[in-house]
Amino acid sequence: MSVPVLPNSQARRIFLDRHGLSQPPSGAGKGRDLQQVIENLGFVQLDSVNTFARAHDLILWSRCQQYRPKALDQLLSRDRVLFEHWTHDAATIPMSQFKHWRLRFDRDAAWCETKWSAWRRDGFMEKIDDVLRHISDNGCCGSRDVGTEEKKGSGGWWDWHPSKTALEYLWRSGQLSVTRRDGFRKIYDLTERVIPAEHLNARPHPDESIDWLCNAALDRLGFGTSGEIAAFWDTATPAEAKVWCADALADGRVIEVDVIGVDGKARRSFARPNIMDETPPEPPNRVRIMSPFDPALRDRNRAERLFGFNYRIEIFVPAAKRKYGYYVFPVMEGDRLIGRIDMKADKPAKRLDVTAFWPESRVGMGQGRVTRLKSELDRAARFAGCDAVTFADGWLRT
């Protein structure tokens, strides 16, 4: 039988719709409304970089421009409808998914015991009981509160003292949970004090969790290879996802489709049987400033394949050799990535400084598009607590 062909234009709209980008960024941006946005996405990556706004805040703001950071803190630390753990990176995750992270806890514990013994300072496993006892007796704490007698690291970001490593190990293995953030610093407590009982006590079989992880990944992507399905949560292994896809194909839960990239090339993928009937709306013709860690763009190869957008953050490139700035933000209009912008919020001066905007090739910067970009920058300035937007000379790199 012939394999259905999903045209690039339809694939892009399906993909953006699954990632909450086919509608205007409206909604209350707090409470149940915000919780639903995160549940639809599956998770939101957390990152400390804050040149304009933290990555997780920008991800949520680009979908709901009434959102403000305090709303996320309330869902995590007050309402307990979210928890923090790991996907491909640190993330905030709906509490309803906690039971399936039992599999992740076991796998992360084994991984950390093997890898960290080679990567970290010696002795962190010997500190685990001390850290657990400290938290049990004294309540929640952060990394500054443990190992106070130990020599602090001088070898960079990841040079942790043993008790700090033990604290992170206990979090990754599920024995501790993040109860709140002080600034961006994680504060931990015993998991049984943080996670509501109905979620804490659920213990699915690992096979049930793998089935859920693969189903949930495919539903949030719209289509994907077995490798992309595995990479979504980064918990089921590529081999497990490959077996799941074969079984789902055999019993009719998925079909194979050829997804056409922007270059006209087909990529064989898996999708639900009704994928060809999906007609999501055309995304609004407005400009959105996106997070570099947005879930729609996290897989750089897929972003290039679907949208023709070659996006890499030039963190390790010397300034003299950079084509773009150190940390540039992708800019979307409708279903296209139209460029990238270099900007920084000067919080003391309450000013959003725009250094440069680089449009993509074949993207004209007429008056209408420049006006839409400046309107989004005005909204971004308000979100960052700034009163004005300033533009460097020659900022529009046409």
mmCIF file of C-alpha atoms in Angstrom:
data_model
loop_
_atom_site.group_PDB
_atom_site.id
_atom_site.type_symbol
_atom_site.label_atom_id
_atom_site.label_comp_id
_atom_site.label_asym_id
_atom_site.label_seq_id
_atom_site.Cartn_x
_atom_site.Cartn_y
_atom_site.Cartn_z
ATOM 1 C CA MET A 1 0.000 0.000 0.000
ATOM 2 C CA SER A 2 1.179 3.530 -0.739
ATOM 3 C CA VAL A 3 2.181 5.719 2.187
ATOM 4 C CA PRO A 4 0.205 8.960 2.615
ATOM 5 C CA VAL A 5 2.138 12.139 1.904
ATOM 6 C CA LEU A 6 1.816 15.053 4.333
ATOM 7 C CA PRO A 7 2.623 18.313 2.483
ATOM 8 C CA ASN A 8 4.983 20.719 4.181
ATOM 9 C CA SER A 9 2.357 23.428 4.621
ATOM 10 C CA GLN A 10 -0.034 21.023 6.370
ATOM 11 C CA ALA A 11 2.762 19.480 8.437
ATOM 12 C CA ARG A 12 3.841 22.899 9.684
ATOM 13 C CA ARG A 13 0.326 23.850 10.720
ATOM 14 C CA ILE A 14 -0.243 20.537 12.508
ATOM 15 C CA PHE A 15 3.084 20.836 14.290
ATOM 16 C CA LEU A 16 2.489 24.439 15.373
ATOM 17 C CA ASP A 17 -1.051 23.627 16.485
ATOM 18 C CA ARG A 18 0.239 20.812 18.711
ATOM 19 C CA HIS A 19 2.700 23.279 20.217
ATOM 20 C CA GLY A 20 0.101 25.925 21.028
ATOM 21 C CA LEU A 21 1.153 28.336 18.278
ATOM 22 C CA SER A 22 -1.818 28.280 15.927
ATOM 23 C CA GLN A 23 -3.899 30.689 17.997
ATOM 24 C CA PRO A 24 -3.276 34.265 19.160
ATOM 25 C CA PRO A 25 -1.402 34.365 22.490
ATOM 26 C CA SER A 26 -4.477 34.960 24.640
ATOM 27 C CA GLY A 27 -5.823 33.608 27.902
ATOM 28 C CA ALA A 28 -5.541 34.471 31.576
ATOM 29 C CA GLY A 29 -1.970 33.172 31.857
ATOM 30 C CA LYS A 30 -2.471 31.902 35.391
ATOM 31 C CA GLY A 31 -4.238 29.244 37.404
ATOM 32 C CA ARG A 32 -6.058 26.560 35.489
ATOM 33 C CA ASP A 33 -5.518 28.364 32.175
ATOM 34 C CA LEU A 34 -1.742 28.260 32.581
ATOM 35 C CA GLN A 35 -1.854 24.699 33.884
ATOM 36 C CA GLN A 36 -3.662 23.633 30.717
ATOM 37 C CA VAL A 37 -1.028 25.283 28.506
ATOM 38 C CA ILE A 38 1.705 23.296 30.258
ATOM 39 C CA GLU A 39 -0.284 20.072 30.121
ATOM 40 C CA ASN A 40 -0.804 20.548 26.391
ATOM 41 C CA LEU A 41 2.929 21.089 25.871
ATOM 42 C CA GLY A 42 3.856 18.219 28.200
ATOM 43 C CA PHE A 43 6.614 20.139 29.982
ATOM 44 C CA VAL A 44 8.394 23.475 29.915
ATOM 45 C CA GLN A 45 12.199 23.585 29.993
ATOM 46 C CA LEU A 46 13.739 25.620 32.800
ATOM 47 C CA ASP A 47 16.828 27.704 32.177
ATOM 48 C CA SER A 48 18.607 30.386 34.171
ATOM 49 C CA VAL A 49 19.771 32.612 31.277
ATOM 50 C CA ASN A 50 18.015 35.944 31.715
ATOM 51 C CA THR A 51 19.199 38.473 29.141
ATOM 52 C CA PHE A 52 15.574 39.380 28.461
ATOM 53 C CA ALA A 53 13.455 36.807 30.289
ATOM 54 C CA ARG A 54 14.092 33.306 31.546
ATOM 55 C CA ALA A 55 13.493 30.617 28.948
ATOM 56 C CA HIS A 56 10.470 29.053 30.670
ATOM 57 C CA ASP A 57 8.820 32.421 31.142
ATOM 58 C CA LEU A 58 9.315 33.339 27.498
ATOM 59 C CA ILE A 59 7.940 29.967 26.357
ATOM 60 C CA LEU A 60 4.740 30.612 28.285
ATOM 61 C CA TRP A 61 4.503 34.320 27.426
ATOM 62 C CA SER A 62 4.754 33.610 23.694
ATOM 63 C CA ARG A 63 1.557 31.575 24.029
ATOM 64 C CA CYS A 64 -0.233 33.782 26.534
ATOM 65 C CA GLN A 65 0.863 37.371 26.861
ATOM 66 C CA GLN A 66 -1.068 37.935 30.075
ATOM 67 C CA TYR A 67 1.348 35.480 31.719
ATOM 68 C CA ARG A 68 3.708 36.695 34.435
ATOM 69 C CA PRO A 69 6.390 34.567 36.194
ATOM 70 C CA LYS A 70 4.670 34.570 39.594
ATOM 71 C CA ALA A 71 1.871 32.467 38.123
ATOM 72 C CA LEU A 72 4.230 29.575 37.407
ATOM 73 C CA ASP A 73 5.668 29.720 40.934
ATOM 74 C CA GLN A 74 2.160 29.461 42.376
ATOM 75 C CA LEU A 75 1.327 26.347 40.361
ATOM 76 C CA LEU A 76 4.538 24.696 41.551
ATOM 77 C CA SER A 77 4.898 25.727 45.189
ATOM 78 C CA ARG A 78 1.355 26.574 46.294
ATOM 79 C CA ASP A 79 -1.093 24.575 44.184
ATOM 80 C CA ARG A 80 1.203 21.554 43.679
ATOM 81 C CA VAL A 81 -0.140 20.837 40.198
ATOM 82 C CA LEU A 82 3.401 20.863 38.776
ATOM 83 C CA PHE A 83 6.665 19.260 39.802
ATOM 84 C CA GLU A 84 10.230 19.740 38.667
ATOM 85 C CA HIS A 85 12.405 17.037 37.229
ATOM 86 C CA TRP A 86 14.290 16.086 34.090
ATOM 87 C CA THR A 87 13.343 15.447 30.475
ATOM 88 C CA HIS A 88 16.219 16.306 28.115
ATOM 89 C CA ASP A 89 16.967 19.038 30.645
ATOM 90 C CA ALA A 90 15.469 20.417 33.854
ATOM 91 C CA ALA A 91 11.757 21.052 33.344
ATOM 92 C CA THR A 92 8.502 21.821 35.074
ATOM 93 C CA ILE A 93 6.041 18.978 34.467
ATOM 94 C CA PRO A 94 2.323 18.418 35.201
ATOM 95 C CA MET A 95 1.826 16.582 38.496
ATOM 96 C CA SER A 96 -0.515 14.130 36.767
ATOM 97 C CA GLN A 97 2.570 12.687 35.059
ATOM 98 C CA PHE A 98 4.536 12.125 38.273
ATOM 99 C CA LYS A 99 3.724 8.417 38.460
ATOM 100 C CA HIS A 100 5.421 7.807 35.113
ATOM 101 C CA TRP A 101 8.562 9.539 36.368
ATOM 102 C CA ARG A 102 9.119 6.579 38.708
ATOM 103 C CA LEU A 103 10.762 4.938 35.702
ATOM 104 C CA ARG A 104 12.895 8.020 35.189
ATOM 105 C CA PHE A 105 13.966 8.088 38.854
ATOM 106 C CA ASP A 106 15.276 4.530 38.662
ATOM 107 C CA ARG A 107 17.094 5.139 35.395
ATOM 108 C CA ASP A 108 18.583 8.450 36.488
ATOM 109 C CA ALA A 109 19.822 6.897 39.745
ATOM 110 C CA ALA A 110 21.697 4.195 37.846
ATOM 111 C CA TRP A 111 23.034 6.719 35.322
ATOM 112 C CA CYS A 112 24.249 9.158 37.985
ATOM 113 C CA GLU A 113 25.908 6.438 40.032
ATOM 114 C CA THR A 114 27.875 5.364 36.959
ATOM 115 C CA LYS A 115 28.628 8.679 35.255
ATOM 116 C CA TRP A 116 28.961 11.020 38.196
ATOM 117 C CA SER A 117 31.466 8.738 39.886
ATOM 118 C CA ALA A 118 33.781 9.589 36.983
ATOM 119 C CA TRP A 119 32.688 13.197 36.390
ATOM 120 C CA ARG A 120 32.262 14.567 39.908
ATOM 121 C CA ARG A 121 34.460 14.725 42.951
ATOM 122 C CA ASP A 122 34.836 11.531 44.963
ATOM 123 C CA GLY A 123 32.704 10.918 48.005
ATOM 124 C CA PHE A 124 29.231 12.089 47.008
ATOM 125 C CA MET A 125 27.610 8.681 47.593
ATOM 126 C CA GLU A 126 28.969 8.709 51.154
ATOM 127 C CA LYS A 127 27.155 12.022 51.776
ATOM 128 C CA ILE A 128 23.690 10.814 50.787
ATOM 129 C CA ASP A 129 22.602 9.644 54.245
ATOM 130 C CA ASP A 130 23.920 12.850 55.832
ATOM 131 C CA VAL A 131 21.966 15.024 53.385
ATOM 132 C CA LEU A 132 18.776 13.013 53.843
ATOM 133 C CA ARG A 133 19.132 13.197 57.615
ATOM 134 C CA HIS A 134 19.737 16.959 57.491
ATOM 135 C CA ILE A 135 16.557 17.556 55.493
ATOM 136 C CA SER A 136 14.508 15.101 57.548
ATOM 137 C CA ASP A 137 15.537 16.809 60.786
ATOM 138 C CA ASN A 138 15.710 20.448 59.685
ATOM 139 C CA GLY A 139 13.255 20.751 56.811
ATOM 140 C CA CYS A 140 13.744 21.965 53.259
ATOM 141 C CA CYS A 141 17.075 23.347 52.144
ATOM 142 C CA GLY A 142 19.155 24.449 49.178
ATOM 143 C CA SER A 143 22.644 23.576 48.056
ATOM 144 C CA ARG A 144 24.140 26.329 50.228
ATOM 145 C CA ASP A 145 22.792 24.639 53.347
ATOM 146 C CA VAL A 146 24.616 21.320 52.962
ATOM 147 C CA GLY A 147 28.316 20.535 52.991
ATOM 148 C CA THR A 148 29.134 23.839 54.623
ATOM 149 C CA GLU A 149 32.456 22.422 55.835
ATOM 150 C CA GLU A 150 33.415 21.152 52.369
ATOM 151 C CA LYS A 151 35.704 22.990 49.982
ATOM 152 C CA LYS A 152 33.680 24.844 47.353
ATOM 153 C CA GLY A 153 34.441 24.249 43.722
ATOM 154 C CA SER A 154 36.712 26.468 41.690
ATOM 155 C CA GLY A 155 36.580 24.530 38.444
ATOM 156 C CA GLY A 156 33.469 26.068 36.892
ATOM 157 C CA TRP A 157 29.702 25.665 36.858
ATOM 158 C CA TRP A 158 29.665 21.887 37.373
ATOM 159 C CA ASP A 159 32.431 21.640 39.992
ATOM 160 C CA TRP A 160 30.133 20.676 42.853
ATOM 161 C CA HIS A 161 31.211 19.785 46.361
ATOM 162 C CA PRO A 162 30.181 16.216 47.396
ATOM 163 C CA SER A 163 27.108 17.205 49.420
ATOM 164 C CA LYS A 164 25.801 19.347 46.536
ATOM 165 C CA THR A 165 26.237 16.339 44.229
ATOM 166 C CA ALA A 166 24.454 14.132 46.757
ATOM 167 C CA LEU A 167 21.590 16.631 46.903
ATOM 168 C CA GLU A 168 21.220 16.601 43.115
ATOM 169 C CA TYR A 169 21.477 12.807 43.044
ATOM 170 C CA LEU A 170 18.658 12.525 45.574
ATOM 171 C CA TRP A 171 16.526 14.822 43.417
ATOM 172 C CA ARG A 172 17.282 12.954 40.207
ATOM 173 C CA SER A 173 16.529 9.625 41.900
ATOM 174 C CA GLY A 174 13.185 10.895 43.232
ATOM 175 C CA GLN A 175 13.984 10.817 46.957
ATOM 176 C CA LEU A 176 13.851 14.613 47.122
ATOM 177 C CA SER A 177 11.625 17.040 45.243
ATOM 178 C CA VAL A 178 11.799 20.757 44.553
ATOM 179 C CA THR A 179 9.369 22.472 46.885
ATOM 180 C CA ARG A 180 9.985 26.033 45.622
ATOM 181 C CA ARG A 181 12.555 28.313 44.038
ATOM 182 C CA ASP A 182 14.335 31.200 45.741
ATOM 183 C CA GLY A 183 15.217 33.311 42.732
ATOM 184 C CA PHE A 184 16.402 30.513 40.516
ATOM 185 C CA ARG A 185 17.904 28.445 43.363
ATOM 186 C CA LYS A 186 16.154 25.126 43.952
ATOM 187 C CA ILE A 187 14.888 24.407 47.464
ATOM 188 C CA TYR A 188 14.433 20.696 48.177
ATOM 189 C CA ASP A 189 12.408 18.652 50.623
ATOM 190 C CA LEU A 190 11.601 14.992 51.104
ATOM 191 C CA THR A 191 9.426 13.861 48.227
ATOM 192 C CA GLU A 192 6.690 12.586 50.556
ATOM 193 C CA ARG A 193 6.355 16.127 51.934
ATOM 194 C CA VAL A 194 6.003 17.713 48.495
ATOM 195 C CA ILE A 195 4.045 15.380 46.207
ATOM 196 C CA PRO A 196 0.297 14.948 46.900
ATOM 197 C CA ALA A 197 -0.548 11.442 48.117
ATOM 198 C CA GLU A 198 -2.651 10.414 45.116
ATOM 199 C CA HIS A 199 0.343 10.965 42.854
ATOM 200 C CA LEU A 200 3.005 9.833 45.313
ATOM 201 C CA ASN A 201 1.407 6.425 45.842
ATOM 202 C CA ALA A 202 0.682 5.541 42.205
ATOM 203 C CA ARG A 203 3.104 2.861 40.972
ATOM 204 C CA PRO A 204 2.552 1.898 37.328
ATOM 205 C CA HIS A 205 4.468 -0.984 35.773
ATOM 206 C CA PRO A 206 7.431 0.211 33.668
ATOM 207 C CA ASP A 207 5.759 -1.150 30.514
ATOM 208 C CA GLU A 208 2.697 1.001 31.260
ATOM 209 C CA SER A 209 4.907 4.069 31.617
ATOM 210 C CA ILE A 210 6.741 3.377 28.353
ATOM 211 C CA ASP A 211 3.395 3.024 26.568
ATOM 212 C CA TRP A 212 2.176 6.292 28.076
ATOM 213 C CA LEU A 213 5.420 8.120 27.260
ATOM 214 C CA CYS A 214 5.324 7.099 23.598
ATOM 215 C CA ASN A 215 1.620 7.819 23.179
ATOM 216 C CA ALA A 216 1.894 11.194 24.894
ATOM 217 C CA ALA A 217 4.947 12.175 22.855
ATOM 218 C CA LEU A 218 3.308 11.354 19.539
ATOM 219 C CA ASP A 219 0.129 13.204 20.463
ATOM 220 C CA ARG A 220 2.127 16.322 21.324
ATOM 221 C CA LEU A 221 4.301 16.160 18.219
ATOM 222 C CA GLY A 222 1.611 15.233 15.701
ATOM 223 C CA PHE A 223 4.081 13.033 13.821
ATOM 224 C CA GLY A 224 7.585 11.761 14.375
ATOM 225 C CA THR A 225 10.136 9.051 13.898
ATOM 226 C CA SER A 226 10.677 6.512 16.669
ATOM 227 C CA GLY A 227 13.823 8.444 17.601
ATOM 228 C CA GLU A 228 11.900 11.712 17.883
ATOM 229 C CA ILE A 229 9.250 10.001 20.002
ATOM 230 C CA ALA A 230 11.946 8.696 22.353
ATOM 231 C CA ALA A 231 13.706 12.074 22.490
ATOM 232 C CA PHE A 232 10.559 14.003 23.441
ATOM 233 C CA TRP A 233 10.702 12.978 27.116
ATOM 234 C CA ASP A 234 14.180 11.430 26.882
ATOM 235 C CA THR A 235 13.052 8.615 29.183
ATOM 236 C CA ALA A 236 11.990 5.706 26.960
ATOM 237 C CA THR A 237 15.057 4.488 25.098
ATOM 238 C CA PRO A 238 15.278 4.626 21.274
ATOM 239 C CA ALA A 239 15.034 0.827 21.226
ATOM 240 C CA GLU A 240 11.888 0.885 23.400
ATOM 241 C CA ALA A 241 10.292 3.551 21.208
ATOM 242 C CA LYS A 242 11.142 1.552 18.084
ATOM 243 C CA VAL A 243 9.401 -1.527 19.510
ATOM 244 C CA TRP A 244 6.411 0.595 20.562
ATOM 245 C CA CYS A 245 6.088 2.055 17.054
ATOM 246 C CA ALA A 246 6.207 -1.396 15.468
ATOM 247 C CA ASP A 247 3.535 -2.714 17.838
ATOM 248 C CA ALA A 248 1.341 0.378 17.396
ATOM 249 C CA LEU A 249 1.665 0.096 13.617
ATOM 250 C CA ALA A 250 0.728 -3.580 13.699
ATOM 251 C CA ASP A 251 -2.459 -3.006 15.705
ATOM 252 C CA GLY A 252 -3.523 0.138 13.817
ATOM 253 C CA ARG A 253 -2.894 2.754 16.499
ATOM 254 C CA VAL A 254 -0.484 4.556 14.163
ATOM 255 C CA ILE A 255 0.224 4.712 10.454
ATOM 256 C CA GLU A 256 3.307 5.615 8.452
ATOM 257 C CA VAL A 257 3.335 8.918 6.574
ATOM 258 C CA ASP A 258 5.880 10.722 4.444
ATOM 259 C CA VAL A 259 6.296 14.212 5.931
ATOM 260 C CA ILE A 260 7.561 16.674 3.321
ATOM 261 C CA GLY A 261 10.233 19.082 4.433
ATOM 262 C CA VAL A 262 10.676 22.634 3.221
ATOM 263 C CA ASP A 263 13.256 21.299 0.729
ATOM 264 C CA GLY A 264 10.724 18.888 -0.784
ATOM 265 C CA LYS A 265 12.315 15.788 0.697
ATOM 266 C CA ALA A 266 10.165 13.187 2.473
ATOM 267 C CA ARG A 267 10.856 11.806 5.927
ATOM 268 C CA ARG A 268 9.060 8.592 6.897
ATOM 269 C CA SER A 269 7.309 9.151 10.204
ATOM 270 C CA PHE A 270 4.583 7.747 12.419
ATOM 271 C CA ALA A 271 1.265 9.491 13.053
ATOM 272 C CA ARG A 272 -2.292 8.782 14.148
ATOM 273 C CA PRO A 273 -4.567 7.268 11.473
ATOM 274 C CA ASN A 274 -6.576 10.495 11.087
ATOM 275 C CA ILE A 275 -3.545 12.736 10.495
ATOM 276 C CA MET A 276 -4.418 13.433 6.864
ATOM 277 C CA ASP A 277 -7.845 14.762 7.888
ATOM 278 C CA GLU A 278 -6.449 17.344 10.294
ATOM 279 C CA THR A 279 -6.932 20.936 9.135
ATOM 280 C CA PRO A 280 -5.647 23.177 11.923
ATOM 281 C CA PRO A 281 -6.147 26.917 11.521
ATOM 282 C CA GLU A 282 -3.581 29.118 9.886
ATOM 283 C CA PRO A 283 -1.483 30.713 12.633
ATOM 284 C CA PRO A 284 -2.198 34.419 13.169
ATOM 285 C CA ASN A 285 -0.224 36.806 11.003
ATOM 286 C CA ARG A 286 1.532 38.428 13.908
ATOM 287 C CA VAL A 287 5.115 38.422 15.054
ATOM 288 C CA ARG A 288 6.173 36.372 18.082
ATOM 289 C CA ILE A 289 9.520 36.478 19.850
ATOM 290 C CA MET A 290 10.339 32.909 20.858
ATOM 291 C CA SER A 291 12.587 31.306 23.443
ATOM 292 C CA PRO A 292 15.723 29.574 22.138
ATOM 293 C CA PHE A 293 14.494 26.575 24.156
ATOM 294 C CA ASP A 294 10.939 26.630 22.850
ATOM 295 C CA PRO A 295 9.652 23.045 22.470
ATOM 296 C CA ALA A 296 8.759 23.762 18.836
ATOM 297 C CA LEU A 297 12.399 24.628 18.106
ATOM 298 C CA ARG A 298 14.363 22.500 20.578
ATOM 299 C CA ASP A 299 15.154 19.877 17.927
ATOM 300 C CA ARG A 300 17.298 22.090 15.668
ATOM 301 C CA ASN A 301 17.383 19.524 12.851
ATOM 302 C CA ARG A 302 13.594 19.254 12.797
ATOM 303 C CA ALA A 303 13.243 23.054 12.810
ATOM 304 C CA GLU A 304 15.498 23.243 9.791
ATOM 305 C CA ARG A 305 13.695 20.404 8.034
ATOM 306 C CA LEU A 306 10.167 21.753 8.614
ATOM 307 C CA PHE A 307 10.784 25.504 8.493
ATOM 308 C CA GLY A 308 14.136 25.951 6.763
ATOM 309 C CA PHE A 309 15.421 27.659 9.916
ATOM 310 C CA ASN A 310 19.047 26.891 10.715
ATOM 311 C CA TYR A 311 19.263 27.887 14.357
ATOM 312 C CA ARG A 312 22.250 27.420 16.619
ATOM 313 C CA ILE A 313 23.153 29.499 19.666
ATOM 314 C CA GLU A 314 26.763 30.540 19.155
ATOM 315 C CA ILE A 315 27.763 30.111 22.794
ATOM 316 C CA PHE A 316 31.203 28.643 22.166
ATOM 317 C CA VAL A 317 32.088 30.708 19.105
ATOM 318 C CA PRO A 318 34.576 33.585 19.660
ATOM 319 C CA ALA A 319 32.842 36.952 19.343
ATOM 320 C CA ALA A 320 34.959 37.941 16.347
ATOM 321 C CA LYS A 321 33.722 34.911 14.406
ATOM 322 C CA ARG A 322 30.032 35.020 15.309
ATOM 323 C CA LYS A 323 27.551 35.617 12.558
ATOM 324 C CA TYR A 324 24.903 36.520 15.125
ATOM 325 C CA GLY A 325 24.950 37.542 18.765
ATOM 326 C CA TYR A 326 25.795 35.204 21.628
ATOM 327 C CA TYR A 327 22.147 34.613 22.554
ATOM 328 C CA VAL A 328 19.630 35.524 19.879
ATOM 329 C CA PHE A 329 15.886 34.966 19.951
ATOM 330 C CA PRO A 330 14.001 33.288 17.089
ATOM 331 C CA VAL A 331 11.221 35.383 15.589
ATOM 332 C CA MET A 332 8.090 33.790 14.117
ATOM 333 C CA GLU A 333 5.374 35.253 11.920
ATOM 334 C CA GLY A 334 2.419 33.063 11.041
ATOM 335 C CA ASP A 335 3.873 29.648 10.229
ATOM 336 C CA ARG A 336 7.318 30.986 9.264
ATOM 337 C CA LEU A 337 10.512 31.710 11.154
ATOM 338 C CA ILE A 338 11.369 35.118 9.731
ATOM 339 C CA GLY A 339 14.590 35.935 11.564
ATOM 340 C CA ARG A 340 16.453 36.254 14.837
ATOM 341 C CA ILE A 341 16.860 39.196 17.140
ATOM 342 C CA ASP A 342 19.625 40.238 19.536
ATOM 343 C CA MET A 343 18.240 42.196 22.464
ATOM 344 C CA LYS A 344 18.754 42.651 26.180
ATOM 345 C CA ALA A 345 16.682 44.103 28.966
ATOM 346 C CA ASP A 346 18.454 46.802 30.967
ATOM 347 C CA LYS A 347 16.378 46.335 34.120
ATOM 348 C CA PRO A 348 17.834 49.255 36.147
ATOM 349 C CA ALA A 349 17.172 51.658 33.249
ATOM 350 C CA LYS A 350 13.842 49.934 32.439
ATOM 351 C CA ARG A 351 14.883 49.774 28.805
ATOM 352 C CA LEU A 352 14.827 47.006 26.206
ATOM 353 C CA ASP A 353 17.885 47.468 23.989
ATOM 354 C CA VAL A 354 17.709 45.970 20.496
ATOM 355 C CA THR A 355 21.123 45.423 18.953
ATOM 356 C CA ALA A 356 20.222 43.706 15.703
ATOM 357 C CA PHE A 357 17.543 41.856 13.776
ATOM 358 C CA TRP A 358 18.655 39.485 11.023
ATOM 359 C CA PRO A 359 15.845 38.500 8.654
ATOM 360 C CA GLU A 360 15.955 35.118 6.985
ATOM 361 C CA SER A 361 16.761 34.969 3.289
ATOM 362 C CA ARG A 362 13.775 35.826 1.081
ATOM 363 C CA VAL A 363 12.071 37.609 3.993
ATOM 364 C CA GLY A 364 11.389 41.188 2.998
ATOM 365 C CA MET A 365 11.291 43.814 5.713
ATOM 366 C CA GLY A 366 8.628 46.120 4.431
ATOM 367 C CA GLN A 367 6.917 48.739 6.533
ATOM 368 C CA GLY A 368 4.101 46.417 7.621
ATOM 369 C CA ARG A 369 6.423 43.696 8.880
ATOM 370 C CA VAL A 370 8.684 46.192 10.668
ATOM 371 C CA THR A 371 5.610 47.667 12.350
ATOM 372 C CA ARG A 372 4.485 44.214 13.507
ATOM 373 C CA LEU A 373 7.967 43.481 14.832
ATOM 374 C CA LYS A 374 8.074 46.750 16.751
ATOM 375 C CA SER A 375 4.621 46.058 18.201
ATOM 376 C CA GLU A 376 5.875 42.742 19.534
ATOM 377 C CA LEU A 377 8.950 44.453 20.961
ATOM 378 C CA ASP A 378 6.690 46.902 22.780
ATOM 379 C CA ARG A 379 4.795 43.960 24.285
ATOM 380 C CA ALA A 380 8.102 42.253 25.167
ATOM 381 C CA ALA A 381 9.317 45.402 26.900
ATOM 382 C CA ARG A 382 6.237 45.518 29.098
ATOM 383 C CA PHE A 383 6.688 41.831 29.939
ATOM 384 C CA ALA A 384 10.296 42.496 30.986
ATOM 385 C CA GLY A 385 9.252 45.474 33.126
ATOM 386 C CA CYS A 386 10.731 48.035 30.724
ATOM 387 C CA ASP A 387 9.246 51.382 29.767
ATOM 388 C CA ALA A 388 10.939 51.856 26.410
ATOM 389 C CA VAL A 389 12.572 50.092 23.473
ATOM 390 C CA THR A 390 15.782 51.464 22.013
ATOM 391 C CA PHE A 391 17.367 50.500 18.678
ATOM 392 C CA ALA A 392 21.083 50.530 17.913
ATOM 393 C CA ASP A 393 22.216 52.229 14.726
ATOM 394 C CA GLY A 394 21.871 49.806 11.839
ATOM 395 C CA TRP A 395 19.839 47.353 13.925
ATOM 396 C CA LEU A 396 17.837 46.149 10.903
ATOM 397 C CA ARG A 397 20.382 44.014 9.088
ATOM 398 C CA THR A 398 18.702 43.848 5.710
#
